Coordinates of C-alpha atoms in Angstrom, one line a residue:
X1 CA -5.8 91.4 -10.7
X2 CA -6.2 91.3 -6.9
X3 CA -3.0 89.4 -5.5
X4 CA -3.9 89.3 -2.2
X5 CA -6.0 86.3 -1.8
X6 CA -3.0 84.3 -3.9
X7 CA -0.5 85.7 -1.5
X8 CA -2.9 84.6 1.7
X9 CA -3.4 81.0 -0.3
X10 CA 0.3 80.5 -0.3
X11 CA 1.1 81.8 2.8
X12 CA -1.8 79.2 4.2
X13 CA -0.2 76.3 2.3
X14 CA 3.6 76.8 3.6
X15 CA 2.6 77.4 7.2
X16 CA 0.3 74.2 6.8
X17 CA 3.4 72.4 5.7
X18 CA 5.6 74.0 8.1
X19 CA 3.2 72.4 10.6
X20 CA 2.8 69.4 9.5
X21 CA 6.5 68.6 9.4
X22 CA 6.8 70.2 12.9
X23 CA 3.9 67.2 14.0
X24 CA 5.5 65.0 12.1
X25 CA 8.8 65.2 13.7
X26 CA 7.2 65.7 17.1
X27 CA 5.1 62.6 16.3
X28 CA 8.7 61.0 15.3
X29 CA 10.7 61.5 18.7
X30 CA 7.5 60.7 20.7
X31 CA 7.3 57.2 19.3
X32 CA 11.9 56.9 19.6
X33 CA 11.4 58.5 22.6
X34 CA 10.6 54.3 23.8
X35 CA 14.1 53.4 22.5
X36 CA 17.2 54.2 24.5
X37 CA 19.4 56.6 22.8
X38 CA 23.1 56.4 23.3
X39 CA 24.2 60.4 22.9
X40 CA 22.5 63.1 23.4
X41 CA 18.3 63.3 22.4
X42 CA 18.0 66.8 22.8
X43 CA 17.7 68.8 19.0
X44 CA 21.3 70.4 19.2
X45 CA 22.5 67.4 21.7
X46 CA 21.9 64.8 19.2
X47 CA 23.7 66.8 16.5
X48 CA 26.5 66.7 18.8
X49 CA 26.0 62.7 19.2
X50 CA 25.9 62.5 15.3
X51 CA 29.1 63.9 14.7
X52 CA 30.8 61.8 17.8
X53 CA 29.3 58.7 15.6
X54 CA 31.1 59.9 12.8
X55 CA 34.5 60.2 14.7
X56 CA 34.4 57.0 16.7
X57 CA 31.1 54.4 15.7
X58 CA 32.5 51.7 16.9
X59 CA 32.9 52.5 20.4
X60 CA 29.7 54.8 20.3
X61 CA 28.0 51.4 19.4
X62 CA 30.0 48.9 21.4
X63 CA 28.6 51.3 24.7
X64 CA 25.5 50.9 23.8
X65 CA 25.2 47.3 23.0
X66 CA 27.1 47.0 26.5
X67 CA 24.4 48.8 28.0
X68 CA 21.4 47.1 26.6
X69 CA 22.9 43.6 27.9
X70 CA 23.5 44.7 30.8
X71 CA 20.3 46.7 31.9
X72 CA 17.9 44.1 30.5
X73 CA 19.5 40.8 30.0
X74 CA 16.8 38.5 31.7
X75 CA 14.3 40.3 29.8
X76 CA 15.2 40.4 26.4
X77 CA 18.8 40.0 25.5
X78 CA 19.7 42.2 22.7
X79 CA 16.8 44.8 22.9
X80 CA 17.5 48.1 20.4
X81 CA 19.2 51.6 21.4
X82 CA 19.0 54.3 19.0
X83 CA 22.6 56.9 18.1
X84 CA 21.6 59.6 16.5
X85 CA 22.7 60.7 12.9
X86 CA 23.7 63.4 10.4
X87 CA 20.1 63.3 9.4
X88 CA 18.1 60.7 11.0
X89 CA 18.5 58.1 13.6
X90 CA 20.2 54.9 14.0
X91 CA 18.5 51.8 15.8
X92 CA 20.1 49.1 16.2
X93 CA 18.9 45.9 17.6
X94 CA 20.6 42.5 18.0
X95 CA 18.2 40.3 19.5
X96 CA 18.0 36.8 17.3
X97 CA 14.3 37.5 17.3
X98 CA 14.7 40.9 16.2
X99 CA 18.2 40.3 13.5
X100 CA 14.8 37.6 12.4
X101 CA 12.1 40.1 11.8
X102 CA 14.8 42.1 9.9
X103 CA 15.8 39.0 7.6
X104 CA 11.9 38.6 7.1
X105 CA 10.7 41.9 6.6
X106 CA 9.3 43.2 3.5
X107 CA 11.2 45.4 1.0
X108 CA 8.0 47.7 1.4
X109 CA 9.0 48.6 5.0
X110 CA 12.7 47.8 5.1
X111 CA 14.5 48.6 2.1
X112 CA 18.6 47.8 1.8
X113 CA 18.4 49.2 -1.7
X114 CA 17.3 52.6 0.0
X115 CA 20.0 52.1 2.7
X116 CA 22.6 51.6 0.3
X117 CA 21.6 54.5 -1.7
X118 CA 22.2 56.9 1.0
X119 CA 24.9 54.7 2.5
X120 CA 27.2 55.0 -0.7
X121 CA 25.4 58.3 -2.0
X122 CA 24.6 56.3 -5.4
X123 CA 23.5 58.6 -7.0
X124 CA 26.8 60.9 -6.5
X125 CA 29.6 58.1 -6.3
X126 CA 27.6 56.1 -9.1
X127 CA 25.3 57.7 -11.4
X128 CA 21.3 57.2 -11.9
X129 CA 21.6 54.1 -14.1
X130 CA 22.6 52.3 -11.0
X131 CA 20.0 54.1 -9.2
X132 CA 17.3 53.1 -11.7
X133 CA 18.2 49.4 -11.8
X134 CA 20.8 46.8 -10.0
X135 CA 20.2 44.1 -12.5
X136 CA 24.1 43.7 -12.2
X137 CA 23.5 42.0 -8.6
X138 CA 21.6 39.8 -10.6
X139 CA 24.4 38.9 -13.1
X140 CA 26.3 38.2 -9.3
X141 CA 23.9 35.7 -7.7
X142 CA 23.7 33.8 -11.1
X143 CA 25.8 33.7 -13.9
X144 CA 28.9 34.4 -11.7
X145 CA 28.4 32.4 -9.3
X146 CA 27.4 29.4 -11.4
X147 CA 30.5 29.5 -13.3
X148 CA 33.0 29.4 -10.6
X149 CA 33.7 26.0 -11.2
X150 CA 34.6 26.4 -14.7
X151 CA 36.6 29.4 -14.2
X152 CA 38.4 28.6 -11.4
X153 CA 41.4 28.1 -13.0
X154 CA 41.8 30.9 -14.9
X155 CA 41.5 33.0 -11.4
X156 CA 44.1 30.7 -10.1
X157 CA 46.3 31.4 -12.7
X158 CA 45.9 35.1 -12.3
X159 CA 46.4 35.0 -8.4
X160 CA 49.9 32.9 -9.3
X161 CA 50.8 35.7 -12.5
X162 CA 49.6 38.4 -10.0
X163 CA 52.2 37.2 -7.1
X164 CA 54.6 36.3 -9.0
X165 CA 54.7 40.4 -10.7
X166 CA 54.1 42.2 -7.3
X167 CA 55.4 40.1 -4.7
X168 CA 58.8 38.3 -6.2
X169 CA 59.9 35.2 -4.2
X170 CA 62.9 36.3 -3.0
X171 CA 65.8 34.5 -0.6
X172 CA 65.8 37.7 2.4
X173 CA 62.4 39.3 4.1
X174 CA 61.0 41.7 1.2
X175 CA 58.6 44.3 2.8
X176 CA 55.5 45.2 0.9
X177 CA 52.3 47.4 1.9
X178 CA 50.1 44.8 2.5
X179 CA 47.2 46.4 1.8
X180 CA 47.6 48.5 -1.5
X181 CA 50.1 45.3 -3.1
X182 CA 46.7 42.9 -1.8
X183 CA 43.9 45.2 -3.7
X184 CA 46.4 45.1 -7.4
X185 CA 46.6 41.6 -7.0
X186 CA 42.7 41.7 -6.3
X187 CA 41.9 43.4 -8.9
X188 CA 43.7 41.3 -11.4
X189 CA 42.3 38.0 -10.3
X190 CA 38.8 39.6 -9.9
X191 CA 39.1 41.0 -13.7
X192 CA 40.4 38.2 -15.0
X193 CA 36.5 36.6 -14.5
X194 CA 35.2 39.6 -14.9
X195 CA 36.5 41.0 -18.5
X196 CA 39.0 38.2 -19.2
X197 CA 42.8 38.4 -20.9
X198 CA 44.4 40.9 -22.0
X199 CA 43.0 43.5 -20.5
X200 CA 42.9 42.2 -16.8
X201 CA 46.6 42.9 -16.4
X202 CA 46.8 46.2 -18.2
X203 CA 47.8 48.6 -15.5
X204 CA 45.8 51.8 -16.4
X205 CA 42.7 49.8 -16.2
X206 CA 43.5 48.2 -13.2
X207 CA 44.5 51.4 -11.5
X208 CA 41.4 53.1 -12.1
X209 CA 39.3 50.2 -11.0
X210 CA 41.0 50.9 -7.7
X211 CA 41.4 54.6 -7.7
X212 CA 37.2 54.1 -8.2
X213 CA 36.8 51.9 -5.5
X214 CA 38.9 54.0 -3.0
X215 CA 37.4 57.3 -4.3
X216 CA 33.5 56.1 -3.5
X217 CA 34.5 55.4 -0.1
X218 CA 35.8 58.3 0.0
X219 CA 33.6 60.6 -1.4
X220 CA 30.3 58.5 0.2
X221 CA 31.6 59.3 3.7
X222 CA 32.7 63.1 3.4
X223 CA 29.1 63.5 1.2
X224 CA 27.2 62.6 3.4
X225 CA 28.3 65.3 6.0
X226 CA 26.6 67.4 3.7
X227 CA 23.1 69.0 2.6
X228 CA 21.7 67.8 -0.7
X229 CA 22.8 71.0 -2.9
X230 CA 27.0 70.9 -2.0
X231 CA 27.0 67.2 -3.1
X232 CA 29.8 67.3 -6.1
X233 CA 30.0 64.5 -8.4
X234 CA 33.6 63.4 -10.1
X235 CA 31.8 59.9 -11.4
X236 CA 32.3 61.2 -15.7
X237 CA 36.1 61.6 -15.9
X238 CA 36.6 57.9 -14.1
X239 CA 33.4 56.6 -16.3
X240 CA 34.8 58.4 -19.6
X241 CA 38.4 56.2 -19.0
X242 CA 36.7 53.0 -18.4
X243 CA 34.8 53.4 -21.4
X244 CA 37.8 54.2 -23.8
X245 CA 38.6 50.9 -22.2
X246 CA 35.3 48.6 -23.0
X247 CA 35.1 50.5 -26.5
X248 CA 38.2 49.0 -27.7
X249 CA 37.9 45.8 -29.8
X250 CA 37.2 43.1 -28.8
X251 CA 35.8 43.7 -25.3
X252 CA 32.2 44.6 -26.5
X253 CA 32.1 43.7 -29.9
X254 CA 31.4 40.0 -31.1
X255 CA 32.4 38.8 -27.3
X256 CA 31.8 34.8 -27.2
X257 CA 33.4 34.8 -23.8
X258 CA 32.4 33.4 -20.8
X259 CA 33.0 36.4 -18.0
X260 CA 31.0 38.9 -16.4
X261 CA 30.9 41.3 -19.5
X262 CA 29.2 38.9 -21.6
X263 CA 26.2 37.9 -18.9
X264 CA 25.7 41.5 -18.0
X265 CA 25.3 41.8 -22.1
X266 CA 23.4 39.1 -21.7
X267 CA 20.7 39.9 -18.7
X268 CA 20.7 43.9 -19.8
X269 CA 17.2 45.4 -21.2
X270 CA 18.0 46.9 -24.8
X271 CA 18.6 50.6 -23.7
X272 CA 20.9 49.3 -21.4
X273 CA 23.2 47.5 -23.8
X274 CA 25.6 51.2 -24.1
X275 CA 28.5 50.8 -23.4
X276 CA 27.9 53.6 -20.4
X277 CA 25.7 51.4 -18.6
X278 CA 28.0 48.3 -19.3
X279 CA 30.7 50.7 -18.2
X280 CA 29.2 51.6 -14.8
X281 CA 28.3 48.1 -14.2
X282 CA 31.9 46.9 -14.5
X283 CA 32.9 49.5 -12.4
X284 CA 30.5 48.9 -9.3
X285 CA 31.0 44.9 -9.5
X286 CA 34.9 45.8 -9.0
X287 CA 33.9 48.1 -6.2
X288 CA 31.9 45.6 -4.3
X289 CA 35.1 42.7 -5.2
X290 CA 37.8 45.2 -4.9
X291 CA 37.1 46.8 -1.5
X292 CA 35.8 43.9 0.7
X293 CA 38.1 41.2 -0.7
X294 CA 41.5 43.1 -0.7
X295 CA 40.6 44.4 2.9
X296 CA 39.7 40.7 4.5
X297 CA 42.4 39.6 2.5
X298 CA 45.2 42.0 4.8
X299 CA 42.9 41.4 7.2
X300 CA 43.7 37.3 6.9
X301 CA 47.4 38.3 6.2
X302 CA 48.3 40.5 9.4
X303 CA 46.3 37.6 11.7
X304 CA 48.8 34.8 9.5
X305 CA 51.9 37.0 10.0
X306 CA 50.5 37.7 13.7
X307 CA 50.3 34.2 14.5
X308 CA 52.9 31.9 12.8
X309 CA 52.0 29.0 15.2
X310 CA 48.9 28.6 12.9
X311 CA 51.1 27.8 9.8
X312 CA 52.6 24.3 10.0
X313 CA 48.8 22.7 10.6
X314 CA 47.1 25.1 7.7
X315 CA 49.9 23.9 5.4
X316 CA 49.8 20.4 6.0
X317 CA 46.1 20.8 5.2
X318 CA 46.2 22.3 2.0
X319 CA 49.1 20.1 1.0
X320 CA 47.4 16.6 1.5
X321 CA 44.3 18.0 0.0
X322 CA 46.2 18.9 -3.3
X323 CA 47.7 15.4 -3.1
X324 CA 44.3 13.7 -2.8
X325 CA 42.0 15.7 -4.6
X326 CA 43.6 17.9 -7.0
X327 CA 44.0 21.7 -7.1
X328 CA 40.6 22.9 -8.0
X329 CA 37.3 24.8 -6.3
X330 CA 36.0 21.8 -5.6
X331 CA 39.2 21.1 -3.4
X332 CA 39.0 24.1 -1.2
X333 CA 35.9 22.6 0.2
X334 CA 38.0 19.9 1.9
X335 CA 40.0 22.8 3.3
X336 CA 38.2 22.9 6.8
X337 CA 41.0 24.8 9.0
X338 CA 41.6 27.2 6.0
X339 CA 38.1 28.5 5.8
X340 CA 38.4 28.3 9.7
X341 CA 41.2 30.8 10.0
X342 CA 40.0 32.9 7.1
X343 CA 36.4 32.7 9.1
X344 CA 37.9 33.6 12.2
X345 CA 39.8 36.6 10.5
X346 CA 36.5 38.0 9.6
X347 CA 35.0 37.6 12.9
X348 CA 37.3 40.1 14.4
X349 CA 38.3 41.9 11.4
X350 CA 35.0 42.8 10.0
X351 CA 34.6 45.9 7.6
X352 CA 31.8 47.6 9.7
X353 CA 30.7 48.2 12.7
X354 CA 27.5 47.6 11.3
X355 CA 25.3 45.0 9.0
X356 CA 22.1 44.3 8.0
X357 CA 21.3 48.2 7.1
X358 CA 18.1 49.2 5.9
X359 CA 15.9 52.3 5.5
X360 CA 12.8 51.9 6.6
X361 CA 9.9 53.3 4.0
X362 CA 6.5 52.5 6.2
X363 CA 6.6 52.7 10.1
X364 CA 7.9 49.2 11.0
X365 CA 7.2 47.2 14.5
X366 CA 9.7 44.5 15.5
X367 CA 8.0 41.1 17.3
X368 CA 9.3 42.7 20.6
X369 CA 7.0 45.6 20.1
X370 CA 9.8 48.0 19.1
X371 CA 8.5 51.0 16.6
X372 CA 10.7 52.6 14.0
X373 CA 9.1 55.1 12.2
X374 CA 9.6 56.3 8.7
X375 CA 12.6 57.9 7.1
X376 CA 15.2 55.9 9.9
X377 CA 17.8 53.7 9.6
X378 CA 17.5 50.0 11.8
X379 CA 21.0 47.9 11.7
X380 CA 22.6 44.9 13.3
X381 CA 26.0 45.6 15.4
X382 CA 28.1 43.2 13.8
X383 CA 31.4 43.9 15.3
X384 CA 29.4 44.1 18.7
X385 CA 27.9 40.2 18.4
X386 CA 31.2 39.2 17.4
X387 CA 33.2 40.0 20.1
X388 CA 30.2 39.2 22.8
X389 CA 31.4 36.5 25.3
X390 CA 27.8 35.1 25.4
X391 CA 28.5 33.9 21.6
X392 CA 32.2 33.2 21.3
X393 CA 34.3 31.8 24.2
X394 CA 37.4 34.4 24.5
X395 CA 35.4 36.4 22.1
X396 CA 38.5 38.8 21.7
X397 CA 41.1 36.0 20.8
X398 CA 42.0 35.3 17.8
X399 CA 41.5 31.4 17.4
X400 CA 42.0 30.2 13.8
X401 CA 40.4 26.6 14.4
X402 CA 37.8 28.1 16.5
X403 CA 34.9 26.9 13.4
X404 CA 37.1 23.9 12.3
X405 CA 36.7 22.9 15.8
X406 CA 33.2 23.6 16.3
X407 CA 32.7 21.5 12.7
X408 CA 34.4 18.8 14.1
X409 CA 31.5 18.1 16.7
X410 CA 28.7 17.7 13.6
X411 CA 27.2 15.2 11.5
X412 CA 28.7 15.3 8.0
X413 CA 27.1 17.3 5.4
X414 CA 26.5 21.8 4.8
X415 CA 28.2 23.0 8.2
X416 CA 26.4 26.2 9.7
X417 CA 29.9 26.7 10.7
X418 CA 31.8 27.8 7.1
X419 CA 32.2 31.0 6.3
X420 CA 29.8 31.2 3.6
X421 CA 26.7 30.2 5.6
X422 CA 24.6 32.7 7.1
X423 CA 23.2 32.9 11.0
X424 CA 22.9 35.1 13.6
X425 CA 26.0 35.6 15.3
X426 CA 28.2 35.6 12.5
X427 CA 26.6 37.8 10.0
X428 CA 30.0 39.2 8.1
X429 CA 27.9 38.6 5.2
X430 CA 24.4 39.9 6.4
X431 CA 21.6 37.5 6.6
X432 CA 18.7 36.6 4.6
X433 CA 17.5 37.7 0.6
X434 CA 19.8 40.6 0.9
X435 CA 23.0 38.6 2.3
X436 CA 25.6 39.7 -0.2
X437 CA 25.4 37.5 -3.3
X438 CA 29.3 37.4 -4.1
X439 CA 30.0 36.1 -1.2
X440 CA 30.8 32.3 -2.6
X441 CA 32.9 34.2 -4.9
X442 CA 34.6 36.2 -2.6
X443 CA 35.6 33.2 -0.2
X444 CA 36.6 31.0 -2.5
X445 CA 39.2 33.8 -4.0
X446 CA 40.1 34.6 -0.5
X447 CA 40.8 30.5 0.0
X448 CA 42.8 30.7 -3.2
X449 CA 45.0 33.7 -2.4
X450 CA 45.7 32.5 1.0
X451 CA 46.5 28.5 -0.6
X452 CA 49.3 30.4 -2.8
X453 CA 50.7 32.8 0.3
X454 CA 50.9 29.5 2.2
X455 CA 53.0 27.3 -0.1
X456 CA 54.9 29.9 -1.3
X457 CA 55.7 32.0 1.0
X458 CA 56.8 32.7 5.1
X459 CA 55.4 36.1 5.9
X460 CA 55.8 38.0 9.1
X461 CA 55.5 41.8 10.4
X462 CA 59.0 43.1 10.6
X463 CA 61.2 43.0 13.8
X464 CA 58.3 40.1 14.9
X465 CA 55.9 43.4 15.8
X466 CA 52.7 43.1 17.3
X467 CA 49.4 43.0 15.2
X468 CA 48.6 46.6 13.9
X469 CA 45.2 48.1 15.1
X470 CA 42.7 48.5 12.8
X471 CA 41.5 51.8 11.0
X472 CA 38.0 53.7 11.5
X473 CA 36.1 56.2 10.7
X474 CA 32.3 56.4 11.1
X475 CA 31.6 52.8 11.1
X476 CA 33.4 51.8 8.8
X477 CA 36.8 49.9 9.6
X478 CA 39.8 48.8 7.9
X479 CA 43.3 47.2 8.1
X480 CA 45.9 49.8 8.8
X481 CA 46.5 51.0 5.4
X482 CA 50.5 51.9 5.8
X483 CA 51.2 48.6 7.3
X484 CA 54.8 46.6 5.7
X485 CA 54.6 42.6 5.9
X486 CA 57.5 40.9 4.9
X487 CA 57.6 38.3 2.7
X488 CA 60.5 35.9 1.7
X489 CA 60.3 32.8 -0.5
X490 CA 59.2 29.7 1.8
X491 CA 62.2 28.2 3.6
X492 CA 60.1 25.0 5.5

């Protein structure tokens, strides 16, 4: 058999492909070519700009949000800048009108699920039954957040039993790291909806809900620094433990109760009802809780120990609202300088650089005439449109009645101006379908853990020391994780 033409034949096909992903990319920097790049554009400059991302985002993007005001602010406040990436490029617009087109756009040309995949490196950090289907977000938006009413008191009681076994009221200043004390105490109220009594306080599970949530992180960032074949996996040790966990009687056998086991059980397809899939699900729900709750709590708790002038007025709140209304979730709505100070926390202390992140699958054109081809990443600076002047008087100031304030001047009734509502300048939360759905869950635990710290305790950073900068790395950023507070049983 003569070889020869099969050898020509293939040799034809890889130097058409070679070609075509040669036009393609060519094609590709032509059309981002339009949008200003902060770093280098060049092939081996922008690999240089990548890895500068990595190592300081927030500045990286802070320079070029800067820059975009600055150079075009009569024409189009806000207009995108691209930073280039490990493998593809950043844009990142935050225009109204554009953070709009974003909050519109289809799933077809914009997709966070894609994002989020490479983002946290699902597949990896995860496993592919989260990949395959996120029907646990679902059991978030619904279930869960429907039954915080009834449930609320059970997650009081934890928050109080949680205190009460990690942070002892005691007569002298007690220090405690904030933030790894915060995410046990987290984790206990969080579980306590989520798989109920006993096993919500047993240790070993709630370490290794933690040790999970820590370890994606973790793993997400340093994986993606790396090509496709060196990415390691260490998801079936972690996900053989929790099992040995949900196998044991009673948690999936004959459940009746009311928590986030049950409705997962409940909204799963038949070939999902194992206890793997159940298993992963309960893992990633106390990722998404774990993480961003125990860091905006420390986040609230370093801006309360920061500024004790705040205290007497917060107090005084909460106090005649118990008296009036009662101690329930209902209550906390009437709580207009807490969510004000805990709002405020956020604002300054958010957990990225960057919101609003999604992949883009079909070449998509923003309403300003901005093109993003295929295969990028478009975001919204966050951190950036917080601490812009033009949106926030004193932007950099911490003001914990700055919303209370702002709520004060409008008509009775949903206030754009609580945490849990969703706009364009405060987008802690995103905006739009993809907003993150446990966020009423999340605030109203944050409320509840900070209630308890405020009539219970007087906390303050030792020697009265100055607020500790916050953590980053790519854009991620986080409360300074070796940071004491001290804590003493309340004196006033």
């Amino acid at each position: 058999m003569d070889t020869v033409p099969l050898i020509l034949a293939a040799v034809s096909i890889s130097l058409f492909h070679v070609v075509s992903q040669l036009y393609k990319t060519w094609a590709n920097r032509k059309v981002l070519s339009k949008i200003p790049t902060i770093g280098g554009s060049g092939i081996l400059s922008s690999y240089i700009g990548a890895y500068k991302f990595v190592s300081n985002a927030r500045d990286v993007i802070q320079e070029g949000y800067a820059k975009v005001q600055t150079s075009i602010k009569l024409v189009d406040r806000g207009a995108a800048f691209k930073i280039p990436g490990v493998s593809n490029w950043i844009v990142v617009v935050s225009s109204p009108r554009s953070i709009d087109d974003l909050r519109k756009a289809s799933d077809d040309y914009v997709s966070f699920r894609a994002a989020a995949i490479d983002a946290f490196q699902i597949m990896y950090t995860m496993g592919s039954e989260v990949l395959q289907s996120s029907y646990h977000v679902d059991v978030v938006r619904s279930p869960l957040t429907h039954n915080l009413v009834a449930r609320f008191p059970d997650v009081q009681d934890e928050i109080r039993s949680a205190f009460d076994d990690y942070i002892p009221q005691t007569e002298e200043w007690t220090a405690t790291n904030a933030l790894s004390t915060i995410r046990k105490i987290v984790s206990r109220s969080g579980n306590r909806l989520f798989v109920g009594l006993p096993l919500c306080r047993n240790a070993d599970y709630r370490d290794l809900n933690i040790e999970f949530t820590v370890d994606v992180i973790k793993m997400a960032q340093i994986i993606n620094l790396f090509p496709n074949f060196l990415k390691p996996s260490d998801l079936t040790r972690r996900l053989n433990m929790e099992k040995d966990w949900l196998e044991k009687p009673p948690y999936l056998k004959a459940r009746n109760q009311n928590d986030a086991l049950s409705w997962l059980s409940d909204h799963a397809q038949e070939h999902q009802k194992t206890v793997r899939d159940l298993t992963i699900r309960i893992l990633v729900i106390n990722f998404a809780a774990i993480h961003t709750t125990s860091q905006a709590f420390t986040q609230v708790l370093f801006d309360l120990a920061a500024n004790p002038s705040f205290v007497p007025a917060l107090r005084e709140e909460v106090e005649t609202v118990i008296q009036e209304e009662g101690y329930s979730k209902m209550s906390l709505h009437k709580m207009v300088k807490l969510d004000s100070f805990i709002k405020e926390s956020q604002r300054l202390g958010v957990s990225n650089a960057l919101t609003m992140q999604r992949k883009v699958l079909k070449d998509f054109t923003f309403s300003d005439g901005t093109v993003v081809p295929k295969g990028h990443i478009v975001a919204v600076p966050n951190f950036a449109i917080h601490h812009d002047e033009e949106n926030y008087t004193d932007a950099s100031v911490f003001d914990g009645f700055r919303f209370s304030k702002m709520r004060e001047l409008q008509a009775e009734g949903f206030s754009k101006h609580q945490m849990v509502a969703l706009s364009c300048d405060y987008i802690v939360f995103g905006h739009g379908k993809h907003a993150c759905p446990g966020r009423f869950f999340a605030v109203n635990e944050l409320k509840a853990l900070l209630v308890h710290t405020l009539l219970n305790y007087d906390v303050a950073f030792e020697n009265d020391g100055p607020r500790p900068a916050n953590s980053a790395f790519n854009s991620r950023i986080s409360p300074n994780p070796k940071t004491l507070v001290m804590f003493r049983k309340r004196r006033s």
